[in-house]
Coordinates of C-alpha atoms in Angstrom, one line a residue:
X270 CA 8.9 10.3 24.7
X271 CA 6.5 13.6 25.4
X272 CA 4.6 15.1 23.1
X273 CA 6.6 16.8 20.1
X274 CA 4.4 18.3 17.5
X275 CA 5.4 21.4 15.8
X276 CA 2.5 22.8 13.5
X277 CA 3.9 25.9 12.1
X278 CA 7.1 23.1 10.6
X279 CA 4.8 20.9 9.5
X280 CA 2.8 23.1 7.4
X281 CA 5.5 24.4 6.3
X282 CA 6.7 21.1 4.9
X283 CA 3.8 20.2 3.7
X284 CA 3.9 23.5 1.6
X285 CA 7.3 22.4 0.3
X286 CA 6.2 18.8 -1.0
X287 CA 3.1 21.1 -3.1
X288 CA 5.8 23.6 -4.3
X289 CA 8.3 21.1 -5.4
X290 CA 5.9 19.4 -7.3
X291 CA 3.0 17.5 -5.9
X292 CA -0.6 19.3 -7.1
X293 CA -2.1 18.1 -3.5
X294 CA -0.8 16.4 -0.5
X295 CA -2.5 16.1 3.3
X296 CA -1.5 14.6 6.1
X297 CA -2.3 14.1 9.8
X298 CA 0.2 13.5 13.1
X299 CA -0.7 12.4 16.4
X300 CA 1.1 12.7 19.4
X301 CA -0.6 10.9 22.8
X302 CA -3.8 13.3 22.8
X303 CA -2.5 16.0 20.4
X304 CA -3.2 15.7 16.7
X305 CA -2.2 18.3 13.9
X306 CA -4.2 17.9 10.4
X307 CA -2.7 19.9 7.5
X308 CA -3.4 20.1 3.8
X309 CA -1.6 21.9 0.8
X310 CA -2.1 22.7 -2.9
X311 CA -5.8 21.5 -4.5
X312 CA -7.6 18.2 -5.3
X313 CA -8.3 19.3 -8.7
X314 CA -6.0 21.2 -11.3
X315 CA -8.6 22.1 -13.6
X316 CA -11.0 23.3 -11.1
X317 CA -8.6 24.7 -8.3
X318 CA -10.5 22.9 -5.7
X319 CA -8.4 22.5 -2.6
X320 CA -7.2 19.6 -1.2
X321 CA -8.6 18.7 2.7
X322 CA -7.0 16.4 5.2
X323 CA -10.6 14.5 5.8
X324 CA -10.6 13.6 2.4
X325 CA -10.8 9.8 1.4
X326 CA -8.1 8.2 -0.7
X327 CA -6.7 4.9 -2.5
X328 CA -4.2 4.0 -0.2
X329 CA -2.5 1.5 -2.1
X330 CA -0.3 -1.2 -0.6
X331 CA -1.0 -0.1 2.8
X332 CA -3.8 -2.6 2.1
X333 CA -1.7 -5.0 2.5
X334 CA -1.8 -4.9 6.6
X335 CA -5.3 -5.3 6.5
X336 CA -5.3 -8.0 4.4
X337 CA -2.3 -9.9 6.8
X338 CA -4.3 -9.2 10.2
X339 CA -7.6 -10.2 8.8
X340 CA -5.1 -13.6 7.6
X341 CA -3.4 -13.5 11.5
X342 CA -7.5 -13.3 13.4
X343 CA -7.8 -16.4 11.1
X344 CA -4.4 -18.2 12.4
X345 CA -5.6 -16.8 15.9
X346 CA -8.8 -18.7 15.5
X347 CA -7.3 -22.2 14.6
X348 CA -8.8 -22.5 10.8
X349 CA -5.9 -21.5 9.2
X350 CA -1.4 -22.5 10.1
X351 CA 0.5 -19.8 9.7
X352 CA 3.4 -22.4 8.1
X353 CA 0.6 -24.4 6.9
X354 CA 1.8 -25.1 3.2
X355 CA -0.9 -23.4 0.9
X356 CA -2.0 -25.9 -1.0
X357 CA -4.1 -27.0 2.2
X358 CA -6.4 -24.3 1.4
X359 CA -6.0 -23.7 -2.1
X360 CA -5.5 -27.4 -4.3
X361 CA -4.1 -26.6 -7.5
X362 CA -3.9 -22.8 -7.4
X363 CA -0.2 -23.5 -7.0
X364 CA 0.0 -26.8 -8.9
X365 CA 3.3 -29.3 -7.9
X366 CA 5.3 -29.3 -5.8
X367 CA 5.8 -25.2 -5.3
X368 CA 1.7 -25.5 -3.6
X369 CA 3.4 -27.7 -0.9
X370 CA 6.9 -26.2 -0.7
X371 CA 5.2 -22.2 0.2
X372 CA 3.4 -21.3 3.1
X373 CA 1.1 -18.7 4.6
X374 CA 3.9 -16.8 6.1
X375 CA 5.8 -16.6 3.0
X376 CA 2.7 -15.1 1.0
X377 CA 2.4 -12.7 4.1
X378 CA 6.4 -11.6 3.9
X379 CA 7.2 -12.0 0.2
X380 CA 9.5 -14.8 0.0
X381 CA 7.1 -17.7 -1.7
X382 CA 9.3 -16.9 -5.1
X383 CA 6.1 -16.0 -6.7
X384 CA 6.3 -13.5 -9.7
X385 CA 4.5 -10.2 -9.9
X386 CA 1.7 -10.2 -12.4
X387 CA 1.3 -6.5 -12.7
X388 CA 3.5 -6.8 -15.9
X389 CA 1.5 -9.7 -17.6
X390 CA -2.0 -7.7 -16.7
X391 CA -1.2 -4.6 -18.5
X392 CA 0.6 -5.2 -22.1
X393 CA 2.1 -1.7 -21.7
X394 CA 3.9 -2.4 -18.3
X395 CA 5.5 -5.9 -20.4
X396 CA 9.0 -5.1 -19.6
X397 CA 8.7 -4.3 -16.1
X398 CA 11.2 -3.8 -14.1
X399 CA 13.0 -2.2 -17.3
X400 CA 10.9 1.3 -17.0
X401 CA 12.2 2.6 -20.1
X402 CA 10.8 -0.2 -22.0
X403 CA 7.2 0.4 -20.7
X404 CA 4.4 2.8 -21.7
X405 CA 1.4 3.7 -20.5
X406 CA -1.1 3.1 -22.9
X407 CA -2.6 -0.2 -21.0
X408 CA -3.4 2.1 -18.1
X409 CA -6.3 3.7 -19.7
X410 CA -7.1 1.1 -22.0
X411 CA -8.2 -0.9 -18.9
X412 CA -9.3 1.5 -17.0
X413 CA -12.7 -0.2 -16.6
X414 CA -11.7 -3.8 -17.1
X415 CA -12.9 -6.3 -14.4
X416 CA -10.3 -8.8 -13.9
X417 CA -10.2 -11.7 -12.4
X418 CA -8.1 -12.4 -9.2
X419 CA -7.5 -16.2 -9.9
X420 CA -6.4 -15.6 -13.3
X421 CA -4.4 -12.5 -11.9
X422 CA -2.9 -15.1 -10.1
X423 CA -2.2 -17.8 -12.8
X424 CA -0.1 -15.1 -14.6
X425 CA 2.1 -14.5 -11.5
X426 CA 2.5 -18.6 -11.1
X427 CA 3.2 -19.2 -14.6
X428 CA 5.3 -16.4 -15.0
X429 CA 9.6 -17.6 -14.2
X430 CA 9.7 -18.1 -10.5
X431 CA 11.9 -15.0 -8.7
X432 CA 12.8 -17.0 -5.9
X433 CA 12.7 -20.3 -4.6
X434 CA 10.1 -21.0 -1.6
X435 CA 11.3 -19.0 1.5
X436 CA 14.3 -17.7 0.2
X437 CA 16.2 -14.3 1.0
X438 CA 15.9 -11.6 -0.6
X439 CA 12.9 -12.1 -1.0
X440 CA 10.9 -10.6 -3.8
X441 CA 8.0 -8.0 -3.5
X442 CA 4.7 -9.4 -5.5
X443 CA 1.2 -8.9 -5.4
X444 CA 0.8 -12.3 -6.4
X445 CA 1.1 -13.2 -2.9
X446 CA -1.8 -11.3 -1.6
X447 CA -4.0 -12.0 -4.4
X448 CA -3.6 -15.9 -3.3
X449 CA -4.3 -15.1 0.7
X450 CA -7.6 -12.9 -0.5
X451 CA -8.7 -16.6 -2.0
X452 CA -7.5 -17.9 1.2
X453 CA -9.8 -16.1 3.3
X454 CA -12.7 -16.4 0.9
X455 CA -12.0 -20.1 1.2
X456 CA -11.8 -20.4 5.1
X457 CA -14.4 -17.7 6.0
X458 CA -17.0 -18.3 2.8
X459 CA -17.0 -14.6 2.4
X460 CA -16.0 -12.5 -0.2
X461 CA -12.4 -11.2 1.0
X462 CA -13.5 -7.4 1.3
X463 CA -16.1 -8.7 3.6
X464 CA -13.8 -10.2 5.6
X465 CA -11.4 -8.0 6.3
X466 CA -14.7 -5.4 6.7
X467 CA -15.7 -8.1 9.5
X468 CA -12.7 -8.8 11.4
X469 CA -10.5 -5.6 10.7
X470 CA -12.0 -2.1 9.6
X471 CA -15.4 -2.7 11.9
X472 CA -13.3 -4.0 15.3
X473 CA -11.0 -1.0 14.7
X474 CA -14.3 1.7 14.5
X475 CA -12.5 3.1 10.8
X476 CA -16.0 4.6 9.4
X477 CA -14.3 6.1 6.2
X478 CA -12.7 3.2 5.2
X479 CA -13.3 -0.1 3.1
X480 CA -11.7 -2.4 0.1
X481 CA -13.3 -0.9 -3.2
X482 CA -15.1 -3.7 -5.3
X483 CA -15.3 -0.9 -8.4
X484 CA -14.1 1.8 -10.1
X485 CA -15.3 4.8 -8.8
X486 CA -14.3 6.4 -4.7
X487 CA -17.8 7.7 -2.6
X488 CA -17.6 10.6 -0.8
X489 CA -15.1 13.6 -0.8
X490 CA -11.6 12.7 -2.6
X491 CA -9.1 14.3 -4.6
X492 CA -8.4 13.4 -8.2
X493 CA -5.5 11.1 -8.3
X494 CA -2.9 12.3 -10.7
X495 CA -0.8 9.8 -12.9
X496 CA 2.3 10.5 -14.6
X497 CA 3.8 7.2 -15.5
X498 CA 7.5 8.2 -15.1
X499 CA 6.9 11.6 -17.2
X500 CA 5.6 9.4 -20.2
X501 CA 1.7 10.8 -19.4
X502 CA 2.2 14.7 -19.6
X503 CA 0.0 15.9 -18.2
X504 CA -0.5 14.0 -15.8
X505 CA -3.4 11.7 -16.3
X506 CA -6.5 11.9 -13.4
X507 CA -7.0 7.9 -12.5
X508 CA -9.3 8.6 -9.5
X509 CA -12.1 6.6 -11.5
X510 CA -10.3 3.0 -11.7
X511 CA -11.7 -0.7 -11.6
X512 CA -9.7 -2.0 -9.3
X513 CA -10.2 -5.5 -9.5
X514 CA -6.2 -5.3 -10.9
X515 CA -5.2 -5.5 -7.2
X516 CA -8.2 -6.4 -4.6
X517 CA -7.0 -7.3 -1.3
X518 CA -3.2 -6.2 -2.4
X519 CA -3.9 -2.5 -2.5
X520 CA -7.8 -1.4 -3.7
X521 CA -8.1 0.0 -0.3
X522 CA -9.8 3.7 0.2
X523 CA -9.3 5.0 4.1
X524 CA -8.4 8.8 5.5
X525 CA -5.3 9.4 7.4
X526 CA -6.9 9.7 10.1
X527 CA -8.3 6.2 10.3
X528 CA -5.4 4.7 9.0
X529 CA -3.4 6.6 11.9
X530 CA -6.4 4.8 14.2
X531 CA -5.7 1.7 12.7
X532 CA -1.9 1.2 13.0
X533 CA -1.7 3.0 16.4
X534 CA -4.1 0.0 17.5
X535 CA -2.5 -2.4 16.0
X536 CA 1.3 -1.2 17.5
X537 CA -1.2 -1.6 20.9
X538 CA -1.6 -5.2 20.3
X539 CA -5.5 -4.6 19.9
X540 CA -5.8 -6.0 16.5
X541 CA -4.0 -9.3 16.8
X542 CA -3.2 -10.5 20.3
X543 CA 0.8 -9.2 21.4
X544 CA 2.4 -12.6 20.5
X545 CA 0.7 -12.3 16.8
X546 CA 1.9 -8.3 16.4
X547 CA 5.8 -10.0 17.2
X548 CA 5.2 -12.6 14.4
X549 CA 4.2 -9.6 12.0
X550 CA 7.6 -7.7 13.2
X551 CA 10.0 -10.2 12.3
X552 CA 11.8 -9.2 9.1
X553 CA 13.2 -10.4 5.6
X554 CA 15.0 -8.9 3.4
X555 CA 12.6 -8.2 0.3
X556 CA 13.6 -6.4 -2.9
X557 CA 10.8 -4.2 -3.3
X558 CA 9.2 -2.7 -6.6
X559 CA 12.0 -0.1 -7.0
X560 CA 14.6 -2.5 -6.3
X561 CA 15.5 -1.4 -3.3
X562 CA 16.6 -4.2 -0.4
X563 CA 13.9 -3.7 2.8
X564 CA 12.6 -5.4 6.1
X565 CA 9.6 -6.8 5.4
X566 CA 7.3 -9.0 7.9
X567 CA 3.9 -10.1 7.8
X568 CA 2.3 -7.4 5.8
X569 CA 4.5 -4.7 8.1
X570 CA 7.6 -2.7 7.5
X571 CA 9.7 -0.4 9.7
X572 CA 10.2 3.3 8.6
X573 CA 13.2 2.9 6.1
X574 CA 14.9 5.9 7.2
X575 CA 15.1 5.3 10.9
X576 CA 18.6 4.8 12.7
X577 CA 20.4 4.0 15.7
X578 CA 19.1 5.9 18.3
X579 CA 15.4 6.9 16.4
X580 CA 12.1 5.6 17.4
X581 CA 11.1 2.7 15.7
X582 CA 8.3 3.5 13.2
X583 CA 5.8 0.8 11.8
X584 CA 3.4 0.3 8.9
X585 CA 3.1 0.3 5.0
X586 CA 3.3 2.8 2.2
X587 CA 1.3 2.3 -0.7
X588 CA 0.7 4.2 -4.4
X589 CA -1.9 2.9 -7.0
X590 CA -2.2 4.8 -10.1
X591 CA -2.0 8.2 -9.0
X592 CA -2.5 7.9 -5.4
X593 CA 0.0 7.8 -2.7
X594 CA 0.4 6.9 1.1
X595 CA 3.0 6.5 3.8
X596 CA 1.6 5.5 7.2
X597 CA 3.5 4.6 10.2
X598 CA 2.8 4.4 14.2
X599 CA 6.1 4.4 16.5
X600 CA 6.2 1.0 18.2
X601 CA 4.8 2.0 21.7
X602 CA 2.1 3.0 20.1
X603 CA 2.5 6.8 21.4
X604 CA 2.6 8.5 17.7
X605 CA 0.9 8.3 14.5
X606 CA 1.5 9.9 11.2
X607 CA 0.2 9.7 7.4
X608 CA 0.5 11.3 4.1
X609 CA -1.2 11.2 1.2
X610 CA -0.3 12.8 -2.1
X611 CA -2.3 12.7 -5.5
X612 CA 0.4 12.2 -7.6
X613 CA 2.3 9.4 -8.8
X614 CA 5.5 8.2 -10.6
X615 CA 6.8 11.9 -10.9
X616 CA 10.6 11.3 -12.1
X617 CA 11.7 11.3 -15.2
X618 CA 14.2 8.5 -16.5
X619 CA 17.9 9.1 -16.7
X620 CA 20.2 7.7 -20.0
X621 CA 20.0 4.0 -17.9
X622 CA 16.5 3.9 -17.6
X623 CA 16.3 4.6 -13.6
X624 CA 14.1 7.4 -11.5
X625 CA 16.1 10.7 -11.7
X626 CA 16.0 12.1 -8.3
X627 CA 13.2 15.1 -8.5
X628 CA 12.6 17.7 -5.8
X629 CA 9.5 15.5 -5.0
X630 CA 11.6 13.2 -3.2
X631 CA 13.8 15.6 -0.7
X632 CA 10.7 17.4 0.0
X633 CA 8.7 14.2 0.8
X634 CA 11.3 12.7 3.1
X635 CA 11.9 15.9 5.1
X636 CA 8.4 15.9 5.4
X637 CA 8.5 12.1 6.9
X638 CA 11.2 12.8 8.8
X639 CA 9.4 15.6 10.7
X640 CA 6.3 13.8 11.3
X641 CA 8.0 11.3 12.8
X642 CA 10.3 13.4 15.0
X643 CA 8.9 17.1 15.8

């Protein structure tokens, strides 16, 4: 593949995604033993501090791949069956016959049928999907609310199923990694953080990172910037957050450059045996959050915008309230690359009620598309 890293391009891009929009966005690429960290625009708009590419961040879903390998080590180990219906584990959290009917795997790739709760934890978000119909207001109203995860997850079970139990499409829901968070808490006897800080972040040697169990992020970090769709304006700061909402799902803080350590070991097969990494590549079709039909496997996605002929990227992005990440390792394990950006939910709505495409986006992907090529 040989090593193609262009720093003067990729500061450069990173100065676009700033000047389009984006009050602080860093990123870091490695290429075999080269590694370019860049950073543009500041951490703070009030203060004009600037933003640094060691700083630590809510990563959002990329959580989630922490949360499926610590699930895999388990299925490794013999304590837990990877099509082992989840009502094994958990009796009653699932009650009937929908406990028997999903599996492990299906919680791990999105197609147990399982509703998101998001819009039944946060009055404002009520009408979710239907953006125009949301607000808001619930965001800050909660924004130190402890809540629950098994009553998180009784709204997503007695919420309308979306699917039935591993069907395709299948449907994006943090529902589903609430439940294996209770899973690993009942098979290990630790809390799930602890867990995954056990048998994930402390194997892998990622000293920056760890699941959050409260509201506020230790250490250097940027503000994190929330815009709800134009509706907050300005932009919010949600940097301070109890994010009980989403635990193991997304309440992940890390660096890019231990999440780049992370999935570049994982793509090794030094995380979960080879066989195990092969079970987490094989896809479904899941309709994610924005609608959009992906590949999805077991808490793993490939780079959307690769094609015939590209190098096959994999990982996870992520976005809490105002924070942002895309991270993604080329299969052979040879490159890394991750952004972070501290603002969320930029577009504003068009007459139907859908994201207007901003320059945000165009800046954002070019920027992708160059760490993962040149």
């Amino acid at each position: 593949m040989g090593n193609r890293l262009d720093p003067t391009a990729l500061d450069a891009a990173l100065q676009a995604v700033h000047r389009a929009g984006i009050p602080g966005v860093f990123a870091e690429v490695r290429d075999g033993d080269r590694v370019w960290r860049g950073a543009a625009g500041v951490a703070d708009t009030e203060t004009g501090r600037p933003v640094d590419a060691g700083l630590r961040h809510r990563v959002g879903s990329v959580t989630k791949t922490f949360t499926a390998a610590a699930v895999l080590r388990q299925v490794e180990a013999g304590t837990v069956g990877l099509d082992a219906p989840v009502s094994r584990y958990l009796p009653g959290l699932v009650p009937g016959g929908r406990g028997d009917a999903i599996t492990v795997r299906m919680l791990l790739n999105h197609t147990s049928g399982l509703a998101e709760y998001l819009p039944y934890a946060y009055p404002s978000l009520k009408a979710f999907p239907a953006l125009a119909e949301t607000g808001p207001e619930s965001l800050e109203e909660q924004r130190f609310t402890r809540l629950d995860p098994v009553e998180l997850i009784g709204m997503g079970v007695a919420a309308p199923p979306v699917g039935v139990p591993g069907g395709t499409p299948g449907v994006y829901s943090n529902t589903n990694y609430l439940l294996l968070g209770q899973l690993l808490e009942k098979v290990t006897g630790l809390p799930a953080e602890r867990c995954i800080a056990r048998d994930v972040i402390g194997p892998a040697g990622l000293r920056e990172t760890e699941l959050a169990v409260g509201a506020h992020i230790e250490g250097p970090h940027s503000r994190l910037y929330e815009a709800w769709f134009r509706m907050i304006d300005p932009p919010r700061d949600h940097s301070v957050h109890d994010m009980s909402w989403v635990g193991p799902s997304a309440s992940l803080i890390s660096t890019v450059a231990d999440l780049n350590r992370f999935y570049g070991l994982l793509l090794a097969g030094e995380i979960v045996a080879p066989s195990t990494l092969a079970e987490m590549r094989r896809t479904v079709p899941v309709i994610s959050h924005e609608g959009r039909t992906i590949d999805y496997g077991l808490g793993l996605h490939p780079l959307e915008t690769s094609g015939p002929g590209q190098d096959s990227y994999w990982g996870h992005g992520g976005s809490v309230w105002g924070g942002g990440t895309l991270a993604m390792a080329r299969a052979d394990g040879g490159r890394q690359w991750c952004v972070a950006v501290n603002l969320q939910r930029w577009n504003e709505l068009d007459a139907s009620g859908r994201p207007k495409p901003h320059a945000v986006d165009a800046a954002l992907a070019a920027l992708h598309r160059l760490a993962a090529s040149g």
